[in-house]
Amino acid sequence: MAGKIAILGVFVADTAYRAERAPRMGETILGNKFALGPGGKGSNQAVAAARAGGEVHFISRLGQDDFADMALKTWAEAGVTAAVTQDPDSFTGAAYIFIEEASGDNAIIICPGAAGDISVTDVEARRDLIESAAVFVTQLEQPMAAAERGLSIARAAGAKTILNPAPAAEIPATMLALCDFVTPNESEAEGITGVAVHSISDAENAADVMLSKGVGAALVTLGEQGVLFKDRENCTHIPAMVTGPVLETTGAGDAFNGGFAAALAEGKDPVSAARFGCAVAGISVTRAGTAPSMPTRDEVDALLAANPII
């Protein structure tokens, strides 16, 4: 039986704008398409993990507004159990997402709102939930002190701990030492290690630096090149899974992290779990949106069956 997954993070309403290019400062341009939908790294990861079959509990703060209603509806539909505090004196977060039409690449500005006030006290209030989890996941969109406290509680209770270090930030060594798994992309890996990541070999070098800082294992996500997994015994490159034309890469990292957490909670070994995460991400990038792009478990299983390990 799969274990429980506790995720600490942020929900924001995504306002997504598609255009040929980003405007320059002081310039107004016409876009091609606009969409409003649920987002936030932690929330996206919770939805991805739940749709992939995980028992997911999401810890966060919301305002009391229309965007909060969107969050609660999104989680209910995905099967995520909400462990949230609603603050009538703040607002639910929002994000501006620019998507380049030709490539699907993105640039993002996040205003976390009430979730920006997530505190160590909030995390302590969910101690029982975190301690009962098989896997604990967090990111860096909420205050770092809260993330570090969550990792500390989870580590002491024997949960597998995952830090998705996004957005990029300087992370204290004490926090990295609490992480069984750290899952940066190329730029985030460089921020942690000082190693510029332009290739699989660079990713391996960056992973070595993370291991030297006390991380249990590093998983550097490399976009269309897949993922580089490295711990103290094993170094494996896991290729990306191509499932169709790339429409939008915005939620790919969250899809990977949610899938990886769900697979770990089922008892899969880390490399197999990373491959599962690649399958979740590979499907998500063929669809628009972040949380709405996350695939079902049946879709992930079908893709893995069609791409057996050779």
mmCIF file of C-alpha atoms in Angstrom:
data_model
loop_
_atom_site.group_PDB
_atom_site.id
_atom_site.type_symbol
_atom_site.label_atom_id
_atom_site.label_comp_id
_atom_site.label_asym_id
_atom_site.label_seq_id
_atom_site.Cartn_x
_atom_site.Cartn_y
_atom_site.Cartn_z
ATOM 1 C CA MET A 1 0.000 0.000 0.000
ATOM 2 C CA ALA A 2 1.304 3.424 -0.946
ATOM 3 C CA GLY A 3 2.262 5.834 1.781
ATOM 4 C CA LYS A 4 0.970 9.350 2.335
ATOM 5 C CA ILE A 5 2.528 12.360 0.589
ATOM 6 C CA ALA A 6 2.633 15.722 2.388
ATOM 7 C CA ILE A 7 3.437 18.759 0.243
ATOM 8 C CA LEU A 8 4.147 22.213 1.623
ATOM 9 C CA GLY A 9 3.848 24.995 -0.913
ATOM 10 C CA VAL A 10 2.016 27.781 -2.650
ATOM 11 C CA PHE A 11 -1.127 28.053 -4.745
ATOM 12 C CA VAL A 12 -1.388 30.938 -7.187
ATOM 13 C CA ALA A 13 -3.856 31.689 -9.942
ATOM 14 C CA ASP A 14 -1.939 31.558 -13.231
ATOM 15 C CA THR A 15 -2.637 34.349 -15.712
ATOM 16 C CA ALA A 16 -1.009 33.080 -18.899
ATOM 17 C CA TYR A 17 -0.305 35.224 -21.943
ATOM 18 C CA ARG A 18 0.839 33.753 -25.270
ATOM 19 C CA ALA A 19 2.613 36.065 -27.714
ATOM 20 C CA GLU A 20 5.322 36.013 -30.373
ATOM 21 C CA ARG A 21 7.755 37.670 -27.965
ATOM 22 C CA ALA A 22 7.896 39.440 -24.617
ATOM 23 C CA PRO A 23 7.331 43.213 -24.595
ATOM 24 C CA ARG A 24 10.248 45.519 -23.958
ATOM 25 C CA MET A 25 10.049 47.964 -21.052
ATOM 26 C CA GLY A 26 7.536 50.703 -21.877
ATOM 27 C CA GLU A 27 6.164 48.764 -24.864
ATOM 28 C CA THR A 28 2.679 47.350 -25.398
ATOM 29 C CA ILE A 29 2.170 44.465 -27.825
ATOM 30 C CA LEU A 30 -0.795 42.366 -28.891
ATOM 31 C CA GLY A 31 -0.911 38.814 -27.553
ATOM 32 C CA ASN A 32 -2.400 35.747 -29.208
ATOM 33 C CA LYS A 33 -4.163 34.073 -26.300
ATOM 34 C CA PHE A 34 -4.952 34.470 -22.584
ATOM 35 C CA ALA A 35 -5.868 31.822 -20.018
ATOM 36 C CA LEU A 36 -6.668 31.896 -16.308
ATOM 37 C CA GLY A 37 -6.128 28.734 -14.299
ATOM 38 C CA PRO A 38 -4.717 27.127 -11.149
ATOM 39 C CA GLY A 39 -0.961 27.182 -10.502
ATOM 40 C CA GLY A 40 1.768 27.540 -7.900
ATOM 41 C CA LYS A 41 4.598 25.029 -7.760
ATOM 42 C CA GLY A 42 3.482 23.233 -4.615
ATOM 43 C CA SER A 43 -0.135 23.059 -5.741
ATOM 44 C CA ASN A 44 0.847 21.843 -9.215
ATOM 45 C CA GLN A 45 3.024 19.139 -7.674
ATOM 46 C CA ALA A 46 0.167 18.082 -5.394
ATOM 47 C CA VAL A 47 -2.207 17.779 -8.349
ATOM 48 C CA ALA A 48 0.387 15.860 -10.379
ATOM 49 C CA ALA A 49 1.048 13.428 -7.530
ATOM 50 C CA ALA A 50 -2.651 12.874 -6.825
ATOM 51 C CA ARG A 51 -3.539 12.276 -10.481
ATOM 52 C CA ALA A 52 -0.613 9.865 -10.662
ATOM 53 C CA GLY A 53 -2.192 7.824 -7.875
ATOM 54 C CA GLY A 54 -0.769 9.333 -4.692
ATOM 55 C CA GLU A 55 -2.567 10.057 -1.414
ATOM 56 C CA VAL A 56 -1.692 13.733 -1.241
ATOM 57 C CA HIS A 57 -2.160 16.325 1.501
ATOM 58 C CA PHE A 58 -1.324 19.936 0.650
ATOM 59 C CA ILE A 59 -0.228 22.425 3.316
ATOM 60 C CA SER A 60 -0.605 26.119 2.477
ATOM 61 C CA ARG A 61 -2.318 29.450 3.133
ATOM 62 C CA LEU A 62 -4.995 31.128 0.998
ATOM 63 C CA GLY A 63 -6.993 34.312 1.114
ATOM 64 C CA GLN A 64 -10.795 34.283 1.105
ATOM 65 C CA ASP A 65 -11.572 35.231 -2.481
ATOM 66 C CA ASP A 66 -12.395 33.853 -5.919
ATOM 67 C CA PHE A 67 -8.861 32.553 -6.429
ATOM 68 C CA ALA A 68 -9.124 30.619 -3.133
ATOM 69 C CA ASP A 69 -12.336 29.045 -4.436
ATOM 70 C CA MET A 70 -10.428 28.045 -7.571
ATOM 71 C CA ALA A 71 -7.750 26.396 -5.422
ATOM 72 C CA LEU A 72 -10.195 24.383 -3.338
ATOM 73 C CA LYS A 73 -12.094 23.240 -6.425
ATOM 74 C CA THR A 74 -8.862 22.233 -8.187
ATOM 75 C CA TRP A 75 -7.716 20.124 -5.242
ATOM 76 C CA ALA A 76 -11.123 18.487 -4.770
ATOM 77 C CA GLU A 77 -11.264 17.482 -8.446
ATOM 78 C CA ALA A 78 -7.721 16.055 -8.354
ATOM 79 C CA GLY A 79 -8.213 14.189 -5.085
ATOM 80 C CA VAL A 80 -5.851 16.355 -3.027
ATOM 81 C CA THR A 81 -6.708 16.788 0.666
ATOM 82 C CA ALA A 82 -6.368 20.463 1.638
ATOM 83 C CA ALA A 83 -4.593 21.306 4.912
ATOM 84 C CA VAL A 84 -4.835 25.066 4.517
ATOM 85 C CA THR A 85 -5.440 28.202 6.550
ATOM 86 C CA GLN A 86 -7.546 30.957 4.956
ATOM 87 C CA ASP A 87 -6.617 34.540 5.823
ATOM 88 C CA PRO A 88 -9.386 37.127 5.286
ATOM 89 C CA ASP A 89 -6.873 39.969 5.597
ATOM 90 C CA SER A 90 -4.681 38.850 2.702
ATOM 91 C CA PHE A 91 -5.170 37.653 -0.883
ATOM 92 C CA THR A 92 -4.655 34.391 -2.702
ATOM 93 C CA GLY A 93 -1.533 34.496 -4.839
ATOM 94 C CA ALA A 94 -1.330 35.115 -8.572
ATOM 95 C CA ALA A 95 1.291 34.642 -11.281
ATOM 96 C CA TYR A 96 2.016 36.346 -14.590
ATOM 97 C CA ILE A 97 3.204 33.803 -17.166
ATOM 98 C CA PHE A 98 4.523 34.833 -20.571
ATOM 99 C CA ILE A 99 4.667 31.979 -23.102
ATOM 100 C CA GLU A 100 6.671 32.394 -26.294
ATOM 101 C CA GLU A 101 4.481 31.149 -29.108
ATOM 102 C CA ALA A 102 7.149 29.504 -31.274
ATOM 103 C CA SER A 103 8.980 27.543 -28.562
ATOM 104 C CA GLY A 104 6.519 27.174 -25.677
ATOM 105 C CA ASP A 105 9.211 28.520 -23.328
ATOM 106 C CA ASN A 106 8.086 30.748 -20.478
ATOM 107 C CA ALA A 107 8.963 33.569 -18.086
ATOM 108 C CA ILE A 108 7.075 34.016 -14.812
ATOM 109 C CA ILE A 109 6.428 36.601 -12.066
ATOM 110 C CA ILE A 110 4.825 35.297 -8.843
ATOM 111 C CA CYS A 111 2.997 37.227 -6.106
ATOM 112 C CA PRO A 112 2.350 34.561 -3.423
ATOM 113 C CA GLY A 113 -0.112 36.608 -1.356
ATOM 114 C CA ALA A 114 -1.249 34.813 1.813
ATOM 115 C CA ALA A 115 1.092 31.905 1.060
ATOM 116 C CA GLY A 116 3.997 34.316 1.405
ATOM 117 C CA ASP A 117 3.139 34.427 5.108
ATOM 118 C CA ILE A 118 3.479 30.677 5.677
ATOM 119 C CA SER A 119 5.462 30.473 8.917
ATOM 120 C CA VAL A 120 7.268 27.966 11.079
ATOM 121 C CA THR A 121 4.202 28.123 13.347
ATOM 122 C CA ASP A 122 1.976 27.077 10.429
ATOM 123 C CA VAL A 123 4.258 24.127 9.752
ATOM 124 C CA GLU A 124 4.310 23.105 13.413
ATOM 125 C CA ALA A 125 0.500 23.125 13.365
ATOM 126 C CA ARG A 126 0.676 20.401 10.673
ATOM 127 C CA ARG A 127 3.357 18.378 12.463
ATOM 128 C CA ASP A 128 1.160 15.273 12.844
ATOM 129 C CA LEU A 129 0.421 15.263 9.122
ATOM 130 C CA ILE A 130 4.072 15.647 8.159
ATOM 131 C CA GLU A 131 5.221 12.996 10.635
ATOM 132 C CA SER A 132 2.709 10.489 9.251
ATOM 133 C CA ALA A 133 3.845 10.950 5.649
ATOM 134 C CA ALA A 134 6.047 8.561 3.702
ATOM 135 C CA VAL A 135 7.220 11.413 1.465
ATOM 136 C CA PHE A 136 7.486 15.148 2.188
ATOM 137 C CA VAL A 137 7.932 17.691 -0.605
ATOM 138 C CA THR A 138 8.555 21.418 -0.534
ATOM 139 C CA GLN A 139 9.890 24.238 -2.715
ATOM 140 C CA LEU A 140 11.057 27.837 -2.192
ATOM 141 C CA GLU A 141 7.993 29.898 -3.149
ATOM 142 C CA GLN A 142 7.008 30.152 0.527
ATOM 143 C CA PRO A 143 9.434 31.478 3.175
ATOM 144 C CA MET A 144 12.569 29.360 3.467
ATOM 145 C CA ALA A 145 12.319 29.047 7.255
ATOM 146 C CA ALA A 146 8.985 27.245 6.883
ATOM 147 C CA ALA A 147 10.386 24.925 4.220
ATOM 148 C CA GLU A 148 13.404 24.081 6.353
ATOM 149 C CA ARG A 149 11.217 23.349 9.385
ATOM 150 C CA GLY A 150 9.029 21.042 7.314
ATOM 151 C CA LEU A 151 12.079 19.163 6.052
ATOM 152 C CA SER A 152 13.417 18.870 9.604
ATOM 153 C CA ILE A 153 10.165 17.443 10.986
ATOM 154 C CA ALA A 154 9.858 15.005 8.087
ATOM 155 C CA ARG A 155 13.483 13.855 8.315
ATOM 156 C CA ALA A 156 13.188 13.222 12.068
ATOM 157 C CA ALA A 157 10.055 11.141 11.462
ATOM 158 C CA GLY A 158 11.713 9.001 8.785
ATOM 159 C CA ALA A 159 9.913 10.395 5.724
ATOM 160 C CA LYS A 160 11.725 10.698 2.405
ATOM 161 C CA THR A 161 12.386 14.398 1.895
ATOM 162 C CA ILE A 162 12.312 16.172 -1.479
ATOM 163 C CA LEU A 163 13.329 19.801 -2.019
ATOM 164 C CA ASN A 164 12.514 21.348 -5.366
ATOM 165 C CA PRO A 165 14.761 24.440 -5.052
ATOM 166 C CA ALA A 166 12.622 26.791 -7.103
ATOM 167 C CA PRO A 167 12.672 29.660 -7.563
ATOM 168 C CA ALA A 168 16.471 29.766 -7.389
ATOM 169 C CA ALA A 169 17.864 31.003 -4.076
ATOM 170 C CA GLU A 170 20.881 30.633 -1.848
ATOM 171 C CA ILE A 171 20.195 27.617 0.357
ATOM 172 C CA PRO A 172 21.972 27.060 3.671
ATOM 173 C CA ALA A 173 23.986 23.872 4.059
ATOM 174 C CA THR A 174 21.900 22.922 7.100
ATOM 175 C CA MET A 175 18.821 22.801 4.890
ATOM 176 C CA LEU A 176 20.461 20.835 2.085
ATOM 177 C CA ALA A 177 21.609 18.250 4.631
ATOM 178 C CA LEU A 178 17.939 17.543 5.448
ATOM 179 C CA CYS A 179 17.174 16.540 1.849
ATOM 180 C CA ASP A 180 17.115 12.963 0.625
ATOM 181 C CA PHE A 181 16.498 14.349 -2.873
ATOM 182 C CA VAL A 182 17.062 17.780 -4.434
ATOM 183 C CA THR A 183 15.502 18.388 -7.854
ATOM 184 C CA PRO A 184 16.849 21.563 -9.496
ATOM 185 C CA ASN A 185 16.707 22.500 -13.152
ATOM 186 C CA GLU A 186 19.847 23.722 -14.907
ATOM 187 C CA SER A 187 19.763 27.306 -13.620
ATOM 188 C CA GLU A 188 18.783 26.273 -10.097
ATOM 189 C CA ALA A 189 21.604 23.724 -10.022
ATOM 190 C CA GLU A 190 24.044 26.469 -10.981
ATOM 191 C CA GLY A 191 22.645 28.684 -8.232
ATOM 192 C CA ILE A 192 23.277 26.002 -5.616
ATOM 193 C CA THR A 193 26.667 24.826 -6.861
ATOM 194 C CA GLY A 194 28.241 27.527 -9.001
ATOM 195 C CA VAL A 195 28.548 24.996 -11.845
ATOM 196 C CA ALA A 196 27.033 26.190 -15.128
ATOM 197 C CA VAL A 197 24.899 23.348 -16.503
ATOM 198 C CA HIS A 198 24.812 23.098 -20.302
ATOM 199 C CA SER A 199 25.242 19.342 -20.706
ATOM 200 C CA ILE A 200 24.732 16.007 -19.002
ATOM 201 C CA SER A 201 28.389 16.070 -17.952
ATOM 202 C CA ASP A 202 27.904 19.506 -16.367
ATOM 203 C CA ALA A 203 24.848 18.166 -14.526
ATOM 204 C CA GLU A 204 26.961 15.341 -13.106
ATOM 205 C CA ASN A 205 29.543 17.846 -11.884
ATOM 206 C CA ALA A 206 26.844 19.959 -10.260
ATOM 207 C CA ALA A 207 25.376 16.844 -8.634
ATOM 208 C CA ASP A 208 28.783 16.065 -7.121
ATOM 209 C CA VAL A 209 28.824 19.488 -5.478
ATOM 210 C CA MET A 210 25.323 18.961 -4.077
ATOM 211 C CA LEU A 211 26.343 15.590 -2.654
ATOM 212 C CA SER A 212 29.350 17.252 -1.018
ATOM 213 C CA LYS A 213 26.920 19.649 0.675
ATOM 214 C CA GLY A 214 25.078 16.762 2.332
ATOM 215 C CA VAL A 215 22.272 16.062 -0.148
ATOM 216 C CA GLY A 216 21.315 12.380 -0.344
ATOM 217 C CA ALA A 217 20.766 12.405 -4.108
ATOM 218 C CA ALA A 218 20.574 15.056 -6.824
ATOM 219 C CA LEU A 219 18.165 14.931 -9.753
ATOM 220 C CA VAL A 220 19.009 17.673 -12.236
ATOM 221 C CA THR A 221 16.138 18.184 -14.677
ATOM 222 C CA LEU A 222 17.409 18.981 -18.178
ATOM 223 C CA GLY A 223 14.291 19.698 -20.226
ATOM 224 C CA GLU A 224 14.349 17.784 -23.500
ATOM 225 C CA GLN A 225 17.493 15.943 -22.329
ATOM 226 C CA GLY A 226 15.635 14.316 -19.433
ATOM 227 C CA VAL A 227 17.048 13.980 -15.916
ATOM 228 C CA LEU A 228 20.467 13.248 -14.436
ATOM 229 C CA PHE A 229 20.207 11.205 -11.213
ATOM 230 C CA LYS A 230 23.212 10.845 -8.957
ATOM 231 C CA ASP A 231 23.682 9.562 -5.427
ATOM 232 C CA ARG A 232 26.774 8.141 -3.735
ATOM 233 C CA GLU A 233 26.484 4.769 -5.477
ATOM 234 C CA ASN A 234 24.811 5.441 -8.790
ATOM 235 C CA CYS A 235 24.824 7.937 -11.654
ATOM 236 C CA THR A 236 22.107 7.483 -14.270
ATOM 237 C CA HIS A 237 20.859 9.605 -17.154
ATOM 238 C CA ILE A 238 17.123 9.129 -17.679
ATOM 239 C CA PRO A 239 16.016 10.312 -21.145
ATOM 240 C CA ALA A 240 12.956 12.468 -21.620
ATOM 241 C CA MET A 241 9.907 10.728 -23.058
ATOM 242 C CA VAL A 242 8.595 12.294 -26.254
ATOM 243 C CA THR A 243 4.831 11.910 -26.541
ATOM 244 C CA GLY A 244 3.953 14.562 -29.131
ATOM 245 C CA PRO A 245 4.535 18.206 -30.089
ATOM 246 C CA VAL A 246 5.514 20.423 -27.138
ATOM 247 C CA LEU A 247 2.756 22.947 -26.468
ATOM 248 C CA GLU A 248 3.875 24.434 -23.153
ATOM 249 C CA THR A 249 6.744 23.688 -20.757
ATOM 250 C CA THR A 250 5.425 25.771 -17.841
ATOM 251 C CA GLY A 251 4.440 22.896 -15.544
ATOM 252 C CA ALA A 252 7.008 20.313 -16.624
ATOM 253 C CA GLY A 253 9.181 20.526 -13.506
ATOM 254 C CA ASP A 254 6.153 20.324 -11.260
ATOM 255 C CA ALA A 255 4.862 17.335 -13.198
ATOM 256 C CA PHE A 256 8.196 15.585 -12.727
ATOM 257 C CA ASN A 257 8.332 16.319 -8.996
ATOM 258 C CA GLY A 258 4.760 15.209 -8.387
ATOM 259 C CA GLY A 259 5.248 12.004 -10.331
ATOM 260 C CA PHE A 260 8.570 11.317 -8.620
ATOM 261 C CA ALA A 261 6.961 11.764 -5.174
ATOM 262 C CA ALA A 262 4.017 9.522 -6.044
ATOM 263 C CA ALA A 263 6.322 6.753 -7.248
ATOM 264 C CA LEU A 264 8.559 7.001 -4.173
ATOM 265 C CA ALA A 265 5.493 6.780 -1.921
ATOM 266 C CA GLU A 266 4.605 3.505 -3.645
ATOM 267 C CA GLY A 267 8.017 2.089 -2.805
ATOM 268 C CA LYS A 268 9.677 2.412 -6.208
ATOM 269 C CA ASP A 269 13.449 2.820 -6.161
ATOM 270 C CA PRO A 270 14.630 6.389 -6.904
ATOM 271 C CA VAL A 271 15.745 5.737 -10.495
ATOM 272 C CA SER A 272 12.451 4.038 -11.359
ATOM 273 C CA ALA A 273 10.622 6.871 -9.608
ATOM 274 C CA ALA A 274 12.551 9.415 -11.682
ATOM 275 C CA ARG A 275 11.610 7.565 -14.862
ATOM 276 C CA PHE A 276 7.974 7.662 -13.729
ATOM 277 C CA GLY A 277 8.357 11.414 -13.158
ATOM 278 C CA CYS A 278 9.756 11.826 -16.684
ATOM 279 C CA ALA A 279 6.665 10.105 -18.056
ATOM 280 C CA VAL A 280 4.368 12.476 -16.145
ATOM 281 C CA ALA A 281 6.339 15.477 -17.422
ATOM 282 C CA GLY A 282 6.475 14.129 -20.975
ATOM 283 C CA ILE A 283 2.690 14.067 -21.173
ATOM 284 C CA SER A 284 2.191 17.399 -19.423
ATOM 285 C CA VAL A 285 4.198 19.459 -21.915
ATOM 286 C CA THR A 286 1.899 18.417 -24.763
ATOM 287 C CA ARG A 287 -0.994 20.228 -23.057
ATOM 288 C CA ALA A 288 -1.777 23.816 -22.122
ATOM 289 C CA GLY A 289 -1.744 25.034 -18.527
ATOM 290 C CA THR A 290 -0.022 23.812 -15.402
ATOM 291 C CA ALA A 291 -2.311 21.883 -13.057
ATOM 292 C CA PRO A 292 -4.787 21.150 -15.895
ATOM 293 C CA SER A 293 -1.983 19.518 -17.932
ATOM 294 C CA MET A 294 -1.207 16.815 -15.375
ATOM 295 C CA PRO A 295 -1.949 13.299 -16.668
ATOM 296 C CA THR A 296 -3.888 10.474 -15.056
ATOM 297 C CA ARG A 297 -2.246 7.320 -13.747
ATOM 298 C CA ASP A 298 -3.614 5.277 -16.651
ATOM 299 C CA GLU A 299 -1.977 7.667 -19.130
ATOM 300 C CA VAL A 300 1.371 7.450 -17.337
ATOM 301 C CA ASP A 301 1.260 3.654 -17.140
ATOM 302 C CA ALA A 302 0.443 3.449 -20.847
ATOM 303 C CA LEU A 303 3.402 5.671 -21.769
ATOM 304 C CA LEU A 304 5.789 3.655 -19.601
ATOM 305 C CA ALA A 305 4.509 0.423 -21.157
ATOM 306 C CA ALA A 306 5.138 1.885 -24.626
ATOM 307 C CA ASN A 307 8.682 2.875 -23.654
ATOM 308 C CA PRO A 308 10.200 -0.192 -21.960
ATOM 309 C CA ILE A 309 13.706 -0.033 -20.557
ATOM 310 C CA ILE A 310 16.113 -1.556 -23.076
#
